[in-house]
Each structure stands twice: as C-alpha cells, then as structure tokens.
Amino acid sequence: EHGVALAAQTVTQMVEQTLSLPPEGRLMLLAPVIRGRKGAQQILFDALRSEGFNRVRVDGQVYELEQAPSLIAGHQHQIEVVIDRFRPKPELRQRLVESFETALRVAEGLALLVSLDNPQQPEILFSAQHACPHCGFSVAELEPKLFSFNSPAGACPQCDGLGLENVM
C-alpha cells in the first residue's frame, strides 16, 4: 500500500517538473528499455509492436517500429520506446500522468524526457525507484561499471580514466 502511494507521488512530481518547463518547447517522453546492452533485440521490437507502440529511439535516432534498424548483436545499444510527444501545458496534466505511468511500467521505473527542438538540451532522467520523494532528484540504477575507471561509464570524461589530461 505504501509503495503505491510513493509511486503516485513520484509520478505527480515528474508531471510537475515537466509542466515547469517552457510551454513553447516540444518534448518527447521515452521509456528506456535497453541501456548499453548488446544484442539484436528483435524479440523486444516484436513485443513492443504487439503491445501497440509505434516508435522507438535506437542509439539516439527515432524510427517507426516497423522500420526499426537491424542491430548488430555484438554492439551495445540504447533503445527507448517513444511514449508521448507534447508541449508542456497545464491542460495536459492527466495525459502526462498516464504517459508517465506507461513509461514507468514499460521501462521498469524509468522515464526519459527529451527536447525535440534543442538536441543540446540535457535529457531529464526520472526514476521511480531511485528518486528522492521530497525533491524528485533521481539517478540511474547504480551498477559496478559506474565506479570503474576501466569502463567508459565510470571513466573521467577529461582523462578517459587514465589520471592524466593531454595538454596541447
């Protein structure tokens, strides 16, 4: 019972944070289903199609699900289901609640908000499982690779995990 209330509170915070964004900007709500995993993912695409989804973003590019690219099994991929596209306006509050609930269900507690107008604008990751119930700050699921200098996910972006910056 308490878990359901916390999830509803988290969705409300997600919607409020989304509605606080400029109303003229176009946004896309995504459900990240594959994050840096290898595989062709054809079974996933078939399952999403059967659930009624129409679009996916594969490695940063949006595709109609019917035209999703053939993926190389040995490469890591990012796959997100496109849940909704909208401009953040207060009259869309109920629609956003339903969209966030769908994203959280599909992506097991994660949702990603992306600007359609400005690709340089930072993406906003929402997490129902790893979120502060008071301020709404969320982090991705913690994994050992995030703490390893040998992994691109954990390496310092300036020195690539080597401890030295190339000064030229």
Short mmCIF file of C-alpha atoms in Angstrom, two decimals:
data_model
loop_
_atom_site.label_atom_id
_atom_site.label_comp_id
_atom_site.label_asym_id
_atom_site.label_seq_id
_atom_site.Cartn_x
_atom_site.Cartn_y
_atom_site.Cartn_z
CA GLU A 1 0.00 0.00 0.00
CA HIS A 2 2.77 2.47 0.90
CA GLY A 3 4.65 1.59 -2.32
CA VAL A 4 1.65 2.54 -4.44
CA ALA A 5 1.31 5.91 -2.71
CA LEU A 6 5.01 6.60 -3.17
CA ALA A 7 4.81 5.70 -6.88
CA ALA A 8 1.81 8.02 -7.35
CA GLN A 9 3.66 10.81 -5.54
CA THR A 10 6.67 10.28 -7.78
CA VAL A 11 4.54 10.46 -10.95
CA THR A 12 2.99 13.68 -9.66
CA GLN A 13 6.45 15.15 -9.12
CA MET A 14 7.50 14.08 -12.60
CA VAL A 15 4.47 15.76 -14.13
CA GLU A 16 5.00 18.93 -12.10
CA GLN A 17 8.67 19.13 -13.12
CA THR A 18 7.66 18.61 -16.76
CA LEU A 19 4.97 21.30 -16.58
CA SER A 20 7.51 23.75 -15.12
CA LEU A 21 9.42 23.66 -18.42
CA PRO A 22 8.82 26.38 -21.05
CA PRO A 23 5.44 25.70 -22.75
CA GLU A 24 6.70 26.56 -26.24
CA GLY A 25 9.25 23.72 -26.29
CA ARG A 26 8.33 20.38 -27.86
CA LEU A 27 9.20 17.37 -25.71
CA MET A 28 9.29 13.62 -26.11
CA LEU A 29 8.72 11.16 -23.25
CA LEU A 30 10.68 7.94 -23.63
CA ALA A 31 10.81 4.64 -21.77
CA PRO A 32 14.45 3.42 -21.74
CA VAL A 33 14.16 -0.35 -22.13
CA ILE A 34 17.74 -1.16 -23.19
CA ARG A 35 20.64 0.84 -21.77
CA GLY A 36 24.07 -0.10 -23.04
CA ARG A 37 23.41 -3.80 -23.63
CA LYS A 38 24.47 -5.97 -26.53
CA GLY A 39 22.07 -7.86 -28.77
CA ALA A 40 19.99 -7.66 -31.93
CA GLN A 41 16.82 -7.06 -29.83
CA GLN A 42 14.40 -8.34 -32.49
CA ILE A 43 12.30 -10.10 -29.83
CA LEU A 44 11.99 -6.78 -27.97
CA PHE A 45 10.85 -4.97 -31.14
CA ASP A 46 8.25 -7.70 -31.76
CA ALA A 47 6.98 -7.46 -28.18
CA LEU A 48 6.70 -3.65 -28.36
CA ARG A 49 4.81 -3.92 -31.64
CA SER A 50 2.38 -6.41 -30.09
CA GLU A 51 1.81 -4.02 -27.16
CA GLY A 52 0.74 -1.30 -29.61
CA PHE A 53 3.75 1.01 -29.58
CA ASN A 54 4.58 2.82 -32.84
CA ARG A 55 8.02 4.42 -32.42
CA VAL A 56 11.38 3.71 -30.82
CA ARG A 57 14.58 5.68 -30.44
CA VAL A 58 17.56 3.48 -31.21
CA ASP A 59 21.00 4.88 -30.39
CA GLY A 60 19.63 8.43 -30.49
CA GLN A 61 17.64 8.14 -33.76
CA VAL A 62 13.81 7.87 -33.81
CA TYR A 63 12.27 5.20 -36.05
CA GLU A 64 8.81 3.89 -36.77
CA LEU A 65 8.78 0.48 -35.10
CA GLU A 66 8.07 -1.18 -38.44
CA GLN A 67 11.27 0.39 -39.86
CA ALA A 68 13.48 -0.22 -36.82
CA PRO A 69 17.05 -0.94 -37.95
CA SER A 70 18.65 -4.36 -37.81
CA LEU A 71 21.06 -4.16 -34.90
CA ILE A 72 24.48 -5.74 -34.71
CA ALA A 73 24.36 -8.27 -31.88
CA GLY A 74 27.94 -7.60 -30.74
CA HIS A 75 27.46 -3.86 -30.22
CA GLN A 76 25.94 -2.07 -27.25
CA HIS A 77 22.71 -0.22 -27.92
CA GLN A 78 20.35 2.25 -26.31
CA ILE A 79 16.68 1.59 -27.05
CA GLU A 80 13.86 3.79 -25.79
CA VAL A 81 10.16 3.46 -26.55
CA VAL A 82 8.51 6.73 -27.59
CA ILE A 83 5.57 7.10 -25.21
CA ASP A 84 4.36 10.63 -25.99
CA ARG A 85 5.27 13.86 -27.79
CA PHE A 86 3.84 17.12 -26.48
CA ARG A 87 4.31 20.73 -25.39
CA PRO A 88 4.20 21.11 -21.57
CA LYS A 89 0.84 22.80 -20.92
CA PRO A 90 -1.27 22.57 -17.74
CA GLU A 91 -4.31 21.26 -19.62
CA LEU A 92 -2.29 18.12 -20.49
CA ARG A 93 -1.80 17.18 -16.81
CA GLN A 94 -3.94 14.00 -16.90
CA ARG A 95 -2.46 12.89 -20.23
CA LEU A 96 1.06 13.35 -18.79
CA VAL A 97 0.17 11.33 -15.68
CA GLU A 98 -0.98 8.46 -17.91
CA SER A 99 2.07 8.80 -20.17
CA PHE A 100 4.48 8.74 -17.23
CA GLU A 101 2.70 5.72 -15.73
CA THR A 102 3.06 3.91 -19.06
CA ALA A 103 6.75 4.82 -19.35
CA LEU A 104 7.46 3.67 -15.80
CA ARG A 105 5.65 0.38 -16.42
CA VAL A 106 7.44 -0.33 -19.71
CA ALA A 107 10.91 0.69 -18.51
CA GLU A 108 10.62 -0.80 -15.01
CA GLY A 109 10.62 2.51 -13.16
CA LEU A 110 12.48 4.81 -15.57
CA ALA A 111 11.31 7.61 -17.86
CA LEU A 112 13.35 9.97 -20.03
CA LEU A 113 12.30 13.45 -21.14
CA VAL A 114 13.99 14.80 -24.28
CA SER A 115 13.72 18.12 -26.10
CA LEU A 116 12.68 17.79 -29.74
CA ASP A 117 13.68 21.38 -30.55
CA ASN A 118 17.12 21.53 -28.95
CA PRO A 119 19.26 18.35 -29.12
CA GLN A 120 21.91 20.05 -26.94
CA GLN A 121 19.45 20.47 -24.06
CA PRO A 122 20.24 17.91 -21.36
CA GLU A 123 17.88 14.96 -21.17
CA ILE A 124 15.98 14.53 -17.88
CA LEU A 125 16.02 11.03 -16.40
CA PHE A 126 13.20 10.20 -14.00
CA SER A 127 13.33 7.16 -11.75
CA ALA A 128 10.54 5.88 -9.55
CA GLN A 129 12.96 3.52 -7.82
CA HIS A 130 15.96 5.77 -7.27
CA ALA A 131 14.31 9.09 -6.55
CA CYS A 132 14.11 11.39 -3.56
CA PRO A 133 10.43 11.54 -2.51
CA HIS A 134 10.83 15.17 -1.38
CA CYS A 135 12.64 16.97 -4.21
CA GLY A 136 12.25 14.48 -7.07
CA PHE A 137 16.00 14.22 -7.84
CA SER A 138 16.67 10.86 -9.45
CA VAL A 139 19.68 8.83 -10.53
CA ALA A 140 20.11 5.87 -12.85
CA GLU A 141 20.36 2.42 -11.28
CA LEU A 142 23.75 2.03 -9.63
CA GLU A 143 25.97 -0.54 -11.31
CA PRO A 144 29.58 -1.56 -10.63
CA LYS A 145 30.68 -0.21 -14.03
CA LEU A 146 29.77 3.32 -12.88
CA PHE A 147 32.61 3.13 -10.33
CA SER A 148 35.27 1.62 -12.60
CA PHE A 149 37.83 3.77 -14.36
CA ASN A 150 38.19 0.90 -16.86
CA SER A 151 34.62 1.36 -18.06
CA PRO A 152 33.52 4.28 -20.26
CA ALA A 153 30.51 4.65 -17.95
CA GLY A 154 32.74 5.30 -14.92
CA ALA A 155 35.78 6.92 -16.51
CA CYS A 156 36.53 10.60 -16.08
CA PRO A 157 35.49 12.36 -19.31
CA GLN A 158 38.56 14.62 -19.26
CA CYS A 159 41.26 11.96 -18.87
CA ASP A 160 39.39 8.86 -20.06
CA GLY A 161 40.20 7.13 -16.76
CA LEU A 162 43.97 7.42 -17.17
CA GLY A 163 44.52 10.06 -14.49
CA LEU A 164 46.31 12.42 -16.85
CA GLU A 165 44.95 15.06 -19.17
CA ASN A 166 46.54 15.51 -22.57
CA VAL A 167 47.62 19.17 -22.57
CA MET A 168 48.44 20.53 -26.01
#
